[in-house]
mmCIF file of C-alpha atoms in Angstrom:
data_model
loop_
_atom_site.group_PDB
_atom_site.id
_atom_site.type_symbol
_atom_site.label_atom_id
_atom_site.label_comp_id
_atom_site.label_asym_id
_atom_site.label_seq_id
_atom_site.Cartn_x
_atom_site.Cartn_y
_atom_site.Cartn_z
ATOM 1 C CA MET Q 1 -82.158 30.232 50.522
ATOM 2 C CA THR Q 2 -85.813 31.650 50.046
ATOM 3 C CA GLY Q 3 -87.252 31.907 46.738
ATOM 4 C CA VAL Q 4 -84.110 30.844 44.977
ATOM 5 C CA PRO Q 5 -84.153 28.015 42.643
ATOM 6 C CA GLU Q 6 -81.958 24.822 43.504
ATOM 7 C CA ALA Q 7 -79.089 24.067 41.307
ATOM 8 C CA ASP Q 8 -79.003 20.913 39.349
ATOM 9 C CA PRO Q 9 -76.932 17.968 41.498
ATOM 10 C CA GLU Q 10 -76.473 17.150 38.276
ATOM 11 C CA SER Q 11 -75.238 19.724 36.336
ATOM 12 C CA GLY Q 12 -71.451 20.320 36.230
ATOM 13 C CA ALA Q 13 -70.405 16.899 36.012
ATOM 14 C CA ALA Q 14 -67.321 17.685 34.060
ATOM 15 C CA ILE Q 15 -65.838 20.441 36.250
ATOM 16 C CA ILE Q 16 -66.465 17.265 39.403
ATOM 17 C CA ASN Q 17 -64.634 14.216 37.275
ATOM 18 C CA LEU Q 18 -61.767 16.930 36.431
ATOM 19 C CA SER Q 19 -61.231 17.764 40.302
ATOM 20 C CA TRP Q 20 -61.656 14.305 41.477
ATOM 21 C CA ALA Q 21 -59.126 12.879 38.392
ATOM 22 C CA GLY Q 22 -56.679 15.596 39.314
ATOM 23 C CA THR Q 23 -57.115 14.866 42.899
ATOM 24 C CA GLY Q 24 -56.312 11.114 42.619
ATOM 25 C CA LEU Q 25 -53.510 11.876 39.979
ATOM 26 C CA PHE Q 26 -52.391 14.379 42.862
ATOM 27 C CA VAL Q 27 -52.472 11.962 45.458
ATOM 28 C CA ALA Q 28 -50.466 9.310 43.235
ATOM 29 C CA THR Q 29 -47.487 11.172 42.372
ATOM 30 C CA ALA Q 30 -47.638 12.353 46.263
ATOM 31 C CA VAL Q 31 -47.364 9.547 47.407
ATOM 32 C CA LEU Q 32 -44.944 7.693 45.280
ATOM 33 C CA ALA Q 33 -42.419 10.616 45.394
ATOM 34 C CA THR Q 34 -42.715 10.853 49.230
ATOM 35 C CA ILE Q 35 -41.879 7.334 49.128
ATOM 36 C CA ASP Q 36 -38.703 7.908 46.652
ATOM 37 C CA PRO Q 37 -38.286 11.863 46.825
ATOM 38 C CA ASP Q 38 -34.512 10.739 44.427
ATOM 39 C CA GLY Q 39 -36.299 9.085 41.739
ATOM 40 C CA LEU Q 40 -39.600 10.263 41.320
ATOM 41 C CA SER Q 41 -39.730 14.005 41.845
ATOM 42 C CA GLY Q 42 -39.262 14.916 38.603
ATOM 43 C CA PRO Q 43 -43.269 14.042 37.852
ATOM 44 C CA GLY Q 44 -44.512 14.809 41.460
ATOM 45 C CA ILE Q 45 -43.390 18.349 40.484
ATOM 46 C CA ALA Q 46 -44.716 18.191 36.845
ATOM 47 C CA VAL Q 47 -48.473 17.540 38.312
ATOM 48 C CA ASP Q 48 -47.823 19.875 41.277
ATOM 49 C CA LEU Q 49 -46.749 22.533 38.932
ATOM 50 C CA GLY Q 50 -49.358 21.477 36.004
ATOM 51 C CA LEU Q 51 -52.496 21.327 38.423
ATOM 52 C CA PHE Q 52 -51.266 24.509 40.117
ATOM 53 C CA ALA Q 53 -51.254 26.104 36.688
ATOM 54 C CA ILE Q 54 -54.718 25.003 35.730
ATOM 55 C CA GLY Q 55 -56.376 25.781 39.065
ATOM 56 C CA CYS Q 56 -55.359 29.469 38.478
ATOM 57 C CA ALA Q 57 -56.062 30.145 35.093
ATOM 58 C CA VAL Q 58 -59.785 27.930 36.028
ATOM 59 C CA PHE Q 59 -60.165 30.385 39.444
ATOM 60 C CA LEU Q 60 -59.281 33.685 37.161
ATOM 61 C CA TRP Q 61 -61.858 31.806 34.512
ATOM 62 C CA ALA Q 62 -64.915 31.263 37.778
ATOM 63 C CA TYR Q 63 -63.947 34.852 39.027
ATOM 64 C CA ALA Q 64 -64.965 36.594 35.451
ATOM 65 C CA VAL Q 65 -67.867 33.994 35.094
ATOM 66 C CA ALA Q 66 -69.294 35.266 38.828
ATOM 67 C CA VAL Q 67 -68.531 39.137 37.615
ATOM 68 C CA SER Q 68 -70.137 38.926 34.874
ATOM 69 C CA ARG Q 69 -73.165 37.394 36.955
ATOM 70 C CA SER Q 70 -72.801 39.730 39.534
ATOM 71 C CA ARG Q 71 -75.200 42.609 37.569
ATOM 72 C CA THR Q 72 -78.070 40.680 38.730
ATOM 73 C CA ASP Q 73 -77.287 37.764 41.268
ATOM 74 C CA ALA Q 74 -75.652 38.745 44.572
ATOM 75 C CA ILE Q 75 -72.452 36.538 44.452
ATOM 76 C CA GLY Q 76 -70.761 35.919 48.398
ATOM 77 C CA ILE Q 77 -67.211 34.419 48.291
ATOM 78 C CA GLY Q 78 -68.274 32.044 50.133
ATOM 79 C CA GLY Q 79 -70.951 30.846 48.043
ATOM 80 C CA LEU Q 80 -68.601 31.136 44.940
ATOM 81 C CA TYR Q 81 -65.696 29.110 46.142
ATOM 82 C CA PHE Q 82 -66.993 26.922 49.214
ATOM 83 C CA LEU Q 83 -70.561 26.674 47.664
ATOM 84 C CA GLN Q 84 -72.063 27.758 51.015
ATOM 85 C CA GLY Q 85 -75.807 27.618 50.101
ATOM 86 C CA SER Q 86 -75.596 27.985 46.215
ATOM 87 C CA ALA Q 87 -75.237 24.325 45.256
ATOM 88 C CA PRO Q 88 -76.586 21.213 46.848
ATOM 89 C CA LYS Q 89 -74.650 19.733 49.254
ATOM 90 C CA VAL Q 90 -74.156 16.330 47.033
ATOM 91 C CA VAL Q 91 -72.683 18.757 45.015
ATOM 92 C CA GLN Q 92 -70.789 20.915 47.767
ATOM 93 C CA TYR Q 93 -69.445 17.612 49.256
ATOM 94 C CA ARG Q 94 -68.288 16.139 45.686
ATOM 95 C CA LEU Q 95 -66.033 19.340 45.059
ATOM 96 C CA LEU Q 96 -64.709 19.981 49.308
ATOM 97 C CA ILE Q 97 -63.585 16.614 49.937
ATOM 98 C CA PRO Q 98 -61.148 16.413 46.493
ATOM 99 C CA LEU Q 99 -60.107 19.771 47.845
ATOM 100 C CA ALA Q 100 -60.094 18.676 51.236
ATOM 101 C CA VAL Q 101 -57.977 15.503 50.384
ATOM 102 C CA GLN Q 102 -55.282 18.079 48.240
ATOM 103 C CA VAL Q 103 -54.850 19.945 51.390
ATOM 104 C CA VAL Q 104 -54.372 16.959 54.008
ATOM 105 C CA VAL Q 105 -51.816 15.046 51.014
ATOM 106 C CA ALA Q 106 -49.838 18.371 50.514
ATOM 107 C CA VAL Q 107 -49.618 19.152 54.384
ATOM 108 C CA ALA Q 108 -48.576 15.759 55.013
ATOM 109 C CA THR Q 109 -45.891 14.618 52.391
ATOM 110 C CA SER Q 110 -44.563 18.388 52.784
ATOM 111 C CA ILE Q 111 -44.180 17.746 56.387
ATOM 112 C CA ILE Q 112 -42.632 13.742 55.760
ATOM 113 C CA ARG Q 113 -40.469 14.996 53.378
ATOM 114 C CA PRO Q 114 -39.988 18.787 53.921
ATOM 115 C CA TYR Q 115 -37.108 20.253 51.869
ATOM 116 C CA THR Q 116 -37.571 18.234 49.004
ATOM 117 C CA ALA Q 117 -39.111 18.564 45.746
ATOM 118 C CA VAL Q 118 -42.762 17.131 47.276
ATOM 119 C CA ALA Q 119 -43.326 20.689 48.733
ATOM 120 C CA PHE Q 120 -44.505 21.418 45.317
ATOM 121 C CA GLY Q 121 -47.900 19.637 46.597
ATOM 122 C CA ILE Q 122 -48.654 22.859 48.728
ATOM 123 C CA LEU Q 123 -49.910 24.751 45.547
ATOM 124 C CA VAL Q 124 -52.282 21.887 44.576
ATOM 125 C CA PRO Q 125 -55.369 22.710 46.270
ATOM 126 C CA ILE Q 126 -55.449 26.150 44.099
ATOM 127 C CA PHE Q 127 -56.642 23.451 41.298
ATOM 128 C CA GLY Q 128 -59.825 22.203 44.074
ATOM 129 C CA LEU Q 129 -60.380 25.555 44.862
ATOM 130 C CA GLY Q 130 -60.812 27.239 41.368
ATOM 131 C CA LEU Q 131 -62.661 23.986 39.991
ATOM 132 C CA ALA Q 132 -65.162 24.535 43.047
ATOM 133 C CA GLY Q 133 -65.587 28.211 42.276
ATOM 134 C CA LEU Q 134 -65.626 27.471 38.554
ATOM 135 C CA TRP Q 135 -68.512 25.319 39.434
ATOM 136 C CA GLY Q 136 -70.356 27.622 41.547
ATOM 137 C CA ALA Q 137 -70.099 30.789 39.280
ATOM 138 C CA ARG Q 138 -71.432 28.870 36.375
ATOM 139 C CA ASN Q 139 -74.655 26.569 38.067
ATOM 140 C CA GLY Q 140 -74.736 28.178 41.373
ATOM 141 C CA THR Q 141 -77.760 29.964 42.860
ATOM 142 C CA PHE Q 142 -77.619 33.255 44.473
ATOM 143 C CA GLU Q 143 -79.967 35.471 45.562
ATOM 144 C CA PRO Q 144 -81.035 37.784 42.885
ATOM 145 C CA ARG Q 145 -79.518 41.845 43.609
#
């Protein structure tokens, strides 16, 4: 983007760290629940629904911040939630890799154990998407209106 200052790659580190921590927790509980769905489905469901609830709240928070910024900045959905052109590449990778891991693990574990509680993992990627959106809304650089 021309004329738009670059965002600081170190800004929003807490959001990035939370995305990786939530992803690690999800992967651990999803793998364990896939191995032993009868004994470990409870913690897996709790983590899946917890991350989904947090993700929904953060997604809406990101949207609210973006709406307030949209008075002065031209914010698009791709730039907001997928950080296309609004974030340094390193930040984009740091937030979209956990999202991709969440999607892959959710689909893979749900395919392995389709009619068990492991399938709740399909809800988890909203967590990663919401955090990417929050980073974009708070720290992303967009063209002025």
